[in-house]
PDB file of C-alpha atoms in Angstrom:
ATOM      1  CA  UNK A   1       0.200   0.151  -0.249  1.00  0.00           C
ATOM      2  CA  UNK A   2       2.757   2.582   1.221  1.00  0.00           C
ATOM      3  CA  UNK A   3       4.171   1.686  -2.360  1.00  0.00           C
ATOM      4  CA  UNK A   4       1.816   2.320  -4.498  1.00  0.00           C
ATOM      5  CA  UNK A   5       1.009   5.829  -2.649  1.00  0.00           C
ATOM      6  CA  UNK A   6       4.216   6.545  -3.586  1.00  0.00           C
ATOM      7  CA  UNK A   7       3.720   5.844  -6.679  1.00  0.00           C
ATOM      8  CA  UNK A   8       0.274   8.034  -7.156  1.00  0.00           C
ATOM      9  CA  UNK A   9       1.745  11.035  -5.517  1.00  0.00           C
ATOM     10  CA  UNK A  10       5.208  10.718  -7.369  1.00  0.00           C
ATOM     11  CA  UNK A  11       2.500  10.678 -10.909  1.00  0.00           C
ATOM     12  CA  UNK A  12       0.427  13.205  -9.775  1.00  0.00           C
ATOM     13  CA  UNK A  13       4.038  15.133  -9.405  1.00  0.00           C
ATOM     14  CA  UNK A  14       4.736  15.061 -12.669  1.00  0.00           C
ATOM     15  CA  UNK A  15       1.321  16.215 -13.082  1.00  0.00           C
ATOM     16  CA  UNK A  16       1.643  19.531 -11.242  1.00  0.00           C
ATOM     17  CA  UNK A  17       4.793  19.872 -13.618  1.00  0.00           C
ATOM     18  CA  UNK A  18       2.611  19.698 -16.142  1.00  0.00           C
ATOM     19  CA  UNK A  19      -0.116  21.904 -14.977  1.00  0.00           C
ATOM     20  CA  UNK A  20       3.243  24.325 -14.513  1.00  0.00           C
ATOM     21  CA  UNK A  21       4.545  24.277 -18.100  1.00  0.00           C
ATOM     22  CA  UNK A  22       0.951  24.005 -19.583  1.00  0.00           C
ATOM     23  CA  UNK A  23      -0.189  27.281 -17.490  1.00  0.00           C
ATOM     24  CA  UNK A  24       2.547  29.619 -17.966  1.00  0.00           C
ATOM     25  CA  UNK A  25       3.403  29.690 -14.757  1.00  0.00           C
ATOM     26  CA  UNK A  26       6.465  31.205 -14.123  1.00  0.00           C
ATOM     27  CA  UNK A  27       8.573  31.406 -10.740  1.00  0.00           C
ATOM     28  CA  UNK A  28       6.512  33.531  -7.702  1.00  0.00           C
ATOM     29  CA  UNK A  29       4.080  32.582  -9.527  1.00  0.00           C
ATOM     30  CA  UNK A  30       1.304  30.981  -6.628  1.00  0.00           C
ATOM     31  CA  UNK A  31      -0.636  28.033  -7.537  1.00  0.00           C
ATOM     32  CA  UNK A  32      -4.160  27.339  -6.428  1.00  0.00           C
ATOM     33  CA  UNK A  33      -5.713  26.803  -2.511  1.00  0.00           C
ATOM     34  CA  UNK A  34      -5.217  22.726  -1.672  1.00  0.00           C
ATOM     35  CA  UNK A  35      -9.038  22.321  -2.260  1.00  0.00           C
ATOM     36  CA  UNK A  36      -8.966  23.558  -5.923  1.00  0.00           C
ATOM     37  CA  UNK A  37      -5.377  21.345  -7.214  1.00  0.00           C
ATOM     38  CA  UNK A  38      -6.945  18.674  -5.316  1.00  0.00           C
ATOM     39  CA  UNK A  39     -10.100  19.412  -6.981  1.00  0.00           C
ATOM     40  CA  UNK A  40      -7.887  19.524 -10.418  1.00  0.00           C
ATOM     41  CA  UNK A  41      -5.677  16.597 -10.544  1.00  0.00           C
ATOM     42  CA  UNK A  42      -8.330  13.935  -8.784  1.00  0.00           C
ATOM     43  CA  UNK A  43      -6.158  13.638  -6.320  1.00  0.00           C
ATOM     44  CA  UNK A  44      -6.740  13.387  -2.064  1.00  0.00           C
ATOM     45  CA  UNK A  45      -5.228  16.882   0.009  1.00  0.00           C
ATOM     46  CA  UNK A  46      -2.658  13.852   1.161  1.00  0.00           C
ATOM     47  CA  UNK A  47      -1.586  12.943  -1.697  1.00  0.00           C
ATOM     48  CA  UNK A  48      -1.418  16.831  -2.505  1.00  0.00           C
ATOM     49  CA  UNK A  49       0.915  16.942   0.159  1.00  0.00           C
ATOM     50  CA  UNK A  50       3.133  14.591  -0.890  1.00  0.00           C
ATOM     51  CA  UNK A  51       3.714  15.497  -3.987  1.00  0.00           C
ATOM     52  CA  UNK A  52       4.483  19.167  -3.233  1.00  0.00           C
ATOM     53  CA  UNK A  53       6.973  17.621  -0.548  1.00  0.00           C
ATOM     54  CA  UNK A  54       8.623  16.299  -3.434  1.00  0.00           C
ATOM     55  CA  UNK A  55       8.771  18.869  -5.650  1.00  0.00           C
ATOM     56  CA  UNK A  56       9.454  20.950  -2.486  1.00  0.00           C
ATOM     57  CA  UNK A  57      13.166  18.898  -2.444  1.00  0.00           C
ATOM     58  CA  UNK A  58      13.769  19.108  -6.081  1.00  0.00           C
ATOM     59  CA  UNK A  59      13.295  22.720  -5.854  1.00  0.00           C
ATOM     60  CA  UNK A  60      10.320  22.859  -8.269  1.00  0.00           C
ATOM     61  CA  UNK A  61       7.866  24.655  -5.401  1.00  0.00           C
ATOM     62  CA  UNK A  62       8.163  26.511  -2.598  1.00  0.00           C
ATOM     63  CA  UNK A  63       4.832  25.987   0.197  1.00  0.00           C
ATOM     64  CA  UNK A  64       5.341  29.828   2.062  1.00  0.00           C
ATOM     65  CA  UNK A  65       3.205  28.875   4.921  1.00  0.00           C
ATOM     66  CA  UNK A  66      -0.130  30.307   5.756  1.00  0.00           C
ATOM     67  CA  UNK A  67       0.647  31.991   2.539  1.00  0.00           C
ATOM     68  CA  UNK A  68       0.278  28.912   0.187  1.00  0.00           C
ATOM     69  CA  UNK A  69       2.458  26.762  -2.434  1.00  0.00           C
ATOM     70  CA  UNK A  70       4.457  29.240  -5.038  1.00  0.00           C
ATOM     71  CA  UNK A  71       6.501  28.581  -8.006  1.00  0.00           C
ATOM     72  CA  UNK A  72      10.071  27.863  -7.109  1.00  0.00           C
ATOM     73  CA  UNK A  73      13.259  31.049  -8.007  1.00  0.00           C
ATOM     74  CA  UNK A  74      15.625  28.920 -10.896  1.00  0.00           C
ATOM     75  CA  UNK A  75      12.847  26.306 -10.771  1.00  0.00           C
ATOM     76  CA  UNK A  76      14.458  22.708 -10.739  1.00  0.00           C
ATOM     77  CA  UNK A  77      18.036  23.577  -9.768  1.00  0.00           C
ATOM     78  CA  UNK A  78      19.423  22.904  -7.015  1.00  0.00           C
ATOM     79  CA  UNK A  79      22.495  24.683  -4.859  1.00  0.00           C
ATOM     80  CA  UNK A  80      25.061  21.207  -5.252  1.00  0.00           C
ATOM     81  CA  UNK A  81      23.411  19.765  -8.365  1.00  0.00           C
ATOM     82  CA  UNK A  82      26.698  18.036  -8.978  1.00  0.00           C
ATOM     83  CA  UNK A  83      27.448  17.075  -5.468  1.00  0.00           C
ATOM     84  CA  UNK A  84      30.736  18.706  -5.207  1.00  0.00           C
ATOM     85  CA  UNK A  85      30.489  18.900  -1.560  1.00  0.00           C
ATOM     86  CA  UNK A  86      31.316  15.917  -1.490  1.00  0.00           C
ATOM     87  CA  UNK A  87      34.486  16.277  -3.471  1.00  0.00           C
ATOM     88  CA  UNK A  88      37.311  16.517  -0.466  1.00  0.00           C
ATOM     89  CA  UNK A  89      40.249  18.477  -2.399  1.00  0.00           C
ATOM     90  CA  UNK A  90      38.956  21.910  -2.180  1.00  0.00           C
ATOM     91  CA  UNK A  91      42.434  22.905  -4.956  1.00  0.00           C
ATOM     92  CA  UNK A  92      41.966  20.490  -7.753  1.00  0.00           C
ATOM     93  CA  UNK A  93      38.201  21.156  -7.670  1.00  0.00           C
ATOM     94  CA  UNK A  94      38.888  24.484  -8.304  1.00  0.00           C
ATOM     95  CA  UNK A  95      41.425  24.677 -10.790  1.00  0.00           C
ATOM     96  CA  UNK A  96      38.865  22.060 -12.324  1.00  0.00           C
ATOM     97  CA  UNK A  97      35.941  24.539 -12.178  1.00  0.00           C
ATOM     98  CA  UNK A  98      38.598  27.237 -13.419  1.00  0.00           C
ATOM     99  CA  UNK A  99      38.704  25.004 -16.356  1.00  0.00           C
ATOM    100  CA  UNK A 100      35.071  24.319 -17.234  1.00  0.00           C
ATOM    101  CA  UNK A 101      34.231  27.672 -17.208  1.00  0.00           C
ATOM    102  CA  UNK A 102      36.911  28.139 -19.513  1.00  0.00           C
ATOM    103  CA  UNK A 103      35.005  26.174 -21.741  1.00  0.00           C
ATOM    104  CA  UNK A 104      31.385  28.129 -21.377  1.00  0.00           C
ATOM    105  CA  UNK A 105      32.084  31.194 -20.291  1.00  0.00           C
ATOM    106  CA  UNK A 106      33.829  33.070 -23.469  1.00  0.00           C
ATOM    107  CA  UNK A 107      31.314  31.986 -26.018  1.00  0.00           C
ATOM    108  CA  UNK A 108      28.477  33.372 -22.451  1.00  0.00           C
ATOM    109  CA  UNK A 109      30.239  36.797 -22.810  1.00  0.00           C
ATOM    110  CA  UNK A 110      30.427  36.865 -26.630  1.00  0.00           C
ATOM    111  CA  UNK A 111      26.153  36.186 -26.885  1.00  0.00           C
ATOM    112  CA  UNK A 112      25.600  38.576 -24.398  1.00  0.00           C
ATOM    113  CA  UNK A 113      27.829  41.066 -26.697  1.00  0.00           C
ATOM    114  CA  UNK A 114      25.793  40.206 -29.618  1.00  0.00           C
ATOM    115  CA  UNK A 115      21.928  40.322 -27.860  1.00  0.00           C
ATOM    116  CA  UNK A 116      21.891  42.070 -25.204  1.00  0.00           C
ATOM    117  CA  UNK A 117      20.168  45.220 -25.957  1.00  0.00           C
ATOM    118  CA  UNK A 118      21.533  49.270 -24.402  1.00  0.00           C
ATOM    119  CA  UNK A 119      19.349  49.211 -21.097  1.00  0.00           C
ATOM    120  CA  UNK A 120      20.569  45.607 -20.293  1.00  0.00           C
ATOM    121  CA  UNK A 121      24.032  46.718 -21.332  1.00  0.00           C
ATOM    122  CA  UNK A 122      23.483  49.416 -18.373  1.00  0.00           C
ATOM    123  CA  UNK A 123      22.028  46.823 -15.594  1.00  0.00           C
ATOM    124  CA  UNK A 124      25.147  44.931 -16.608  1.00  0.00           C
ATOM    125  CA  UNK A 125      27.776  47.373 -15.950  1.00  0.00           C
ATOM    126  CA  UNK A 126      25.592  48.443 -12.316  1.00  0.00           C
ATOM    127  CA  UNK A 127      26.606  45.010 -11.801  1.00  0.00           C
ATOM    128  CA  UNK A 128      30.165  45.233 -12.071  1.00  0.00           C
ATOM    129  CA  UNK A 129      29.779  48.346 -10.568  1.00  0.00           C
ATOM    130  CA  UNK A 130      28.340  46.264  -7.461  1.00  0.00           C
ATOM    131  CA  UNK A 131      31.276  44.467  -7.411  1.00  0.00           C
ATOM    132  CA  UNK A 132      33.994  47.667  -7.761  1.00  0.00           C
ATOM    133  CA  UNK A 133      32.211  48.627  -4.099  1.00  0.00           C
ATOM    134  CA  UNK A 134      32.625  45.837  -1.953  1.00  0.00           C
ATOM    135  CA  UNK A 135      36.173  45.639  -3.497  1.00  0.00           C
ATOM    136  CA  UNK A 136      36.514  49.972  -1.694  1.00  0.00           C
ATOM    137  CA  UNK A 137      34.976  48.288   0.692  1.00  0.00           C
ATOM    138  CA  UNK A 138      37.018  45.883   2.277  1.00  0.00           C
ATOM    139  CA  UNK A 139      34.298  43.594   1.903  1.00  0.00           C
ATOM    140  CA  UNK A 140      33.721  40.074   0.779  1.00  0.00           C
ATOM    141  CA  UNK A 141      32.102  40.625  -2.583  1.00  0.00           C
ATOM    142  CA  UNK A 142      31.145  36.907  -3.750  1.00  0.00           C
ATOM    143  CA  UNK A 143      26.968  37.268  -4.183  1.00  0.00           C
ATOM    144  CA  UNK A 144      27.516  40.757  -6.563  1.00  0.00           C
ATOM    145  CA  UNK A 145      30.487  39.183  -8.753  1.00  0.00           C
ATOM    146  CA  UNK A 146      27.914  36.320  -9.321  1.00  0.00           C
ATOM    147  CA  UNK A 147      25.667  38.538  -9.846  1.00  0.00           C
ATOM    148  CA  UNK A 148      27.951  39.646 -12.382  1.00  0.00           C
ATOM    149  CA  UNK A 149      28.285  36.108 -14.342  1.00  0.00           C
ATOM    150  CA  UNK A 150      24.303  35.648 -13.892  1.00  0.00           C
ATOM    151  CA  UNK A 151      23.270  38.647 -15.641  1.00  0.00           C
ATOM    152  CA  UNK A 152      25.822  37.731 -18.542  1.00  0.00           C
ATOM    153  CA  UNK A 153      23.948  34.001 -18.801  1.00  0.00           C
ATOM    154  CA  UNK A 154      20.981  35.567 -18.996  1.00  0.00           C
ATOM    155  CA  UNK A 155      22.107  38.130 -21.704  1.00  0.00           C
ATOM    156  CA  UNK A 156      22.929  35.212 -23.746  1.00  0.00           C
ATOM    157  CA  UNK A 157      19.742  34.228 -24.443  1.00  0.00           C
ATOM    158  CA  UNK A 158      20.281  30.727 -24.625  1.00  0.00           C
ATOM    159  CA  UNK A 159      17.716  29.010 -22.025  1.00  0.00           C
ATOM    160  CA  UNK A 160      19.835  26.308 -20.522  1.00  0.00           C
ATOM    161  CA  UNK A 161      22.653  27.850 -19.449  1.00  0.00           C
ATOM    162  CA  UNK A 162      20.458  30.269 -16.238  1.00  0.00           C
ATOM    163  CA  UNK A 163      19.955  26.227 -14.802  1.00  0.00           C
ATOM    164  CA  UNK A 164      24.346  25.816 -14.516  1.00  0.00           C
ATOM    165  CA  UNK A 165      24.600  28.787 -12.267  1.00  0.00           C
ATOM    166  CA  UNK A 166      24.658  26.839  -9.606  1.00  0.00           C
ATOM    167  CA  UNK A 167      28.278  25.626 -10.968  1.00  0.00           C
ATOM    168  CA  UNK A 168      29.388  28.930 -12.588  1.00  0.00           C
ATOM    169  CA  UNK A 169      28.269  29.944  -8.946  1.00  0.00           C
ATOM    170  CA  UNK A 170      29.477  27.346  -6.509  1.00  0.00           C
ATOM    171  CA  UNK A 171      33.297  27.996  -8.995  1.00  0.00           C
ATOM    172  CA  UNK A 172      32.826  31.700  -7.897  1.00  0.00           C
ATOM    173  CA  UNK A 173      32.148  31.691  -4.568  1.00  0.00           C
ATOM    174  CA  UNK A 174      35.793  28.064  -3.861  1.00  0.00           C
ATOM    175  CA  UNK A 175      37.910  30.711  -5.913  1.00  0.00           C
ATOM    176  CA  UNK A 176      37.625  33.790  -3.772  1.00  0.00           C
ATOM    177  CA  UNK A 177      37.836  31.325  -0.304  1.00  0.00           C
ATOM    178  CA  UNK A 178      40.848  29.960  -1.944  1.00  0.00           C
ATOM    179  CA  UNK A 179      42.741  32.614  -3.693  1.00  0.00           C
ATOM    180  CA  UNK A 180      41.185  35.541  -0.895  1.00  0.00           C
ATOM    181  CA  UNK A 181      39.705  37.063  -3.510  1.00  0.00           C
ATOM    182  CA  UNK A 182      43.462  38.703  -4.498  1.00  0.00           C
ATOM    183  CA  UNK A 183      43.027  39.539  -7.918  1.00  0.00           C
ATOM    184  CA  UNK A 184      40.968  42.681  -7.094  1.00  0.00           C
ATOM    185  CA  UNK A 185      43.198  44.914 -10.303  1.00  0.00           C
ATOM    186  CA  UNK A 186      42.697  42.524 -12.572  1.00  0.00           C
ATOM    187  CA  UNK A 187      38.650  41.132 -11.791  1.00  0.00           C
ATOM    188  CA  UNK A 188      37.145  44.842 -11.788  1.00  0.00           C
ATOM    189  CA  UNK A 189      39.671  45.421 -15.677  1.00  0.00           C
ATOM    190  CA  UNK A 190      38.101  42.343 -16.835  1.00  0.00           C
ATOM    191  CA  UNK A 191      34.333  43.459 -15.552  1.00  0.00           C
ATOM    192  CA  UNK A 192      34.291  46.760 -16.874  1.00  0.00           C
ATOM    193  CA  UNK A 193      35.629  45.135 -20.595  1.00  0.00           C
ATOM    194  CA  UNK A 194      33.591  42.282 -20.903  1.00  0.00           C
ATOM    195  CA  UNK A 195      30.981  45.496 -19.610  1.00  0.00           C
ATOM    196  CA  UNK A 196      31.808  47.250 -22.875  1.00  0.00           C
ATOM    197  CA  UNK A 197      32.088  44.637 -24.882  1.00  0.00           C
ATOM    198  CA  UNK A 198      28.905  44.064 -24.337  1.00  0.00           C
ATOM    199  CA  UNK A 199      27.470  47.822 -24.535  1.00  0.00           C
ATOM    200  CA  UNK A 200      29.380  47.611 -28.276  1.00  0.00           C
ATOM    201  CA  UNK A 201      27.758  44.655 -29.401  1.00  0.00           C
ATOM    202  CA  UNK A 202      31.077  43.425 -30.278  1.00  0.00           C
ATOM    203  CA  UNK A 203      31.219  39.505 -28.858  1.00  0.00           C
ATOM    204  CA  UNK A 204      34.633  39.209 -30.224  1.00  0.00           C
ATOM    205  CA  UNK A 205      36.010  42.037 -27.935  1.00  0.00           C
ATOM    206  CA  UNK A 206      33.374  40.120 -25.389  1.00  0.00           C
ATOM    207  CA  UNK A 207      35.385  36.389 -25.783  1.00  0.00           C
ATOM    208  CA  UNK A 208      38.065  37.952 -25.165  1.00  0.00           C
ATOM    209  CA  UNK A 209      37.864  39.675 -22.105  1.00  0.00           C
ATOM    210  CA  UNK A 210      36.590  36.411 -20.112  1.00  0.00           C
ATOM    211  CA  UNK A 211      39.237  34.166 -20.990  1.00  0.00           C
ATOM    212  CA  UNK A 212      41.696  37.108 -20.145  1.00  0.00           C
ATOM    213  CA  UNK A 213      39.421  37.255 -16.830  1.00  0.00           C
ATOM    214  CA  UNK A 214      39.226  33.042 -15.836  1.00  0.00           C
ATOM    215  CA  UNK A 215      42.494  33.290 -17.153  1.00  0.00           C
ATOM    216  CA  UNK A 216      44.301  35.484 -14.583  1.00  0.00           C
ATOM    217  CA  UNK A 217      41.825  33.264 -12.020  1.00  0.00           C
ATOM    218  CA  UNK A 218      43.635  30.230 -13.460  1.00  0.00           C
ATOM    219  CA  UNK A 219      46.900  32.059 -12.902  1.00  0.00           C
ATOM    220  CA  UNK A 220      46.265  33.086  -9.697  1.00  0.00           C
ATOM    221  CA  UNK A 221      45.343  28.567  -8.274  1.00  0.00           C
ATOM    222  CA  UNK A 222      47.937  27.990 -10.327  1.00  0.00           C
ATOM    223  CA  UNK A 223      50.886  30.721  -8.650  1.00  0.00           C
ATOM    224  CA  UNK A 224      48.505  29.040  -5.012  1.00  0.00           C
ATOM    225  CA  UNK A 225      48.741  25.078  -5.719  1.00  0.00           C
ATOM    226  CA  UNK A 226      52.458  25.266  -6.608  1.00  0.00           C
ATOM    227  CA  UNK A 227      53.015  27.408  -3.625  1.00  0.00           C
ATOM    228  CA  UNK A 228      50.973  25.101  -1.220  1.00  0.00           C
ATOM    229  CA  UNK A 229      53.016  21.672  -2.670  1.00  0.00           C
ATOM    230  CA  UNK A 230      56.191  23.638  -2.007  1.00  0.00           C
ATOM    231  CA  UNK A 231      54.618  24.107   2.016  1.00  0.00           C
ATOM    232  CA  UNK A 232      54.149  20.301   1.816  1.00  0.00           C
ATOM    233  CA  UNK A 233      57.295  19.444   1.308  1.00  0.00           C
ATOM    234  CA  UNK A 234      59.305  21.711   3.137  1.00  0.00           C
ATOM    235  CA  UNK A 235      57.483  21.043   5.963  1.00  0.00           C
ATOM    236  CA  UNK A 236      57.932  16.890   4.790  1.00  0.00           C
ATOM    237  CA  UNK A 237      61.614  17.556   4.636  1.00  0.00           C
ATOM    238  CA  UNK A 238      61.511  18.542   8.269  1.00  0.00           C
TER     239      UNK A 238
END
């Protein structure tokens, strides 16, 4: 019986996804109340609640106490979709994530330059300034940096890119932790170059600027890994 109930809840979860897609609901939109939704789907309330829990765990729905059930932001994208939390060698992970970013982000920047409107370029410029302001204040700039790169993904016009954001944002967060945010001037200058290329609708310049930005990141990380390796050798000789 329990297996049958789980199966029914799974089918109801699929029906809820179809409901969201068919009606064009977007993040933040509220679903009908429990009574109405149960009637629409032809299931009991307990089954509906289980289906909602299943979709909440997948970041598709969000149940808010006293307010109802809503479509989640970044629908279906979890904070750690590839399980990076469980990779013990964070230095190796950081190096590989930079390598991954170099395969992807220069092309994303190029697409953003091709497709961005002047108003969207202004939004990107504002995000770049936010990073600079955090640097000037001596404060951590992870969220602002991530927002800048997320905006480029949005401006690329490719619907797949935003779903890769957890990987990219995780890479930024991990890199800043490991490097102690020391690439201040390089980050500011490369961000500005990316913004100007997007503003000029110049995909080649945007791709080059992003590549240079990531090369700075990669080289700094290599320096740190080499230094840590030498420190480890020294400690072993002692």
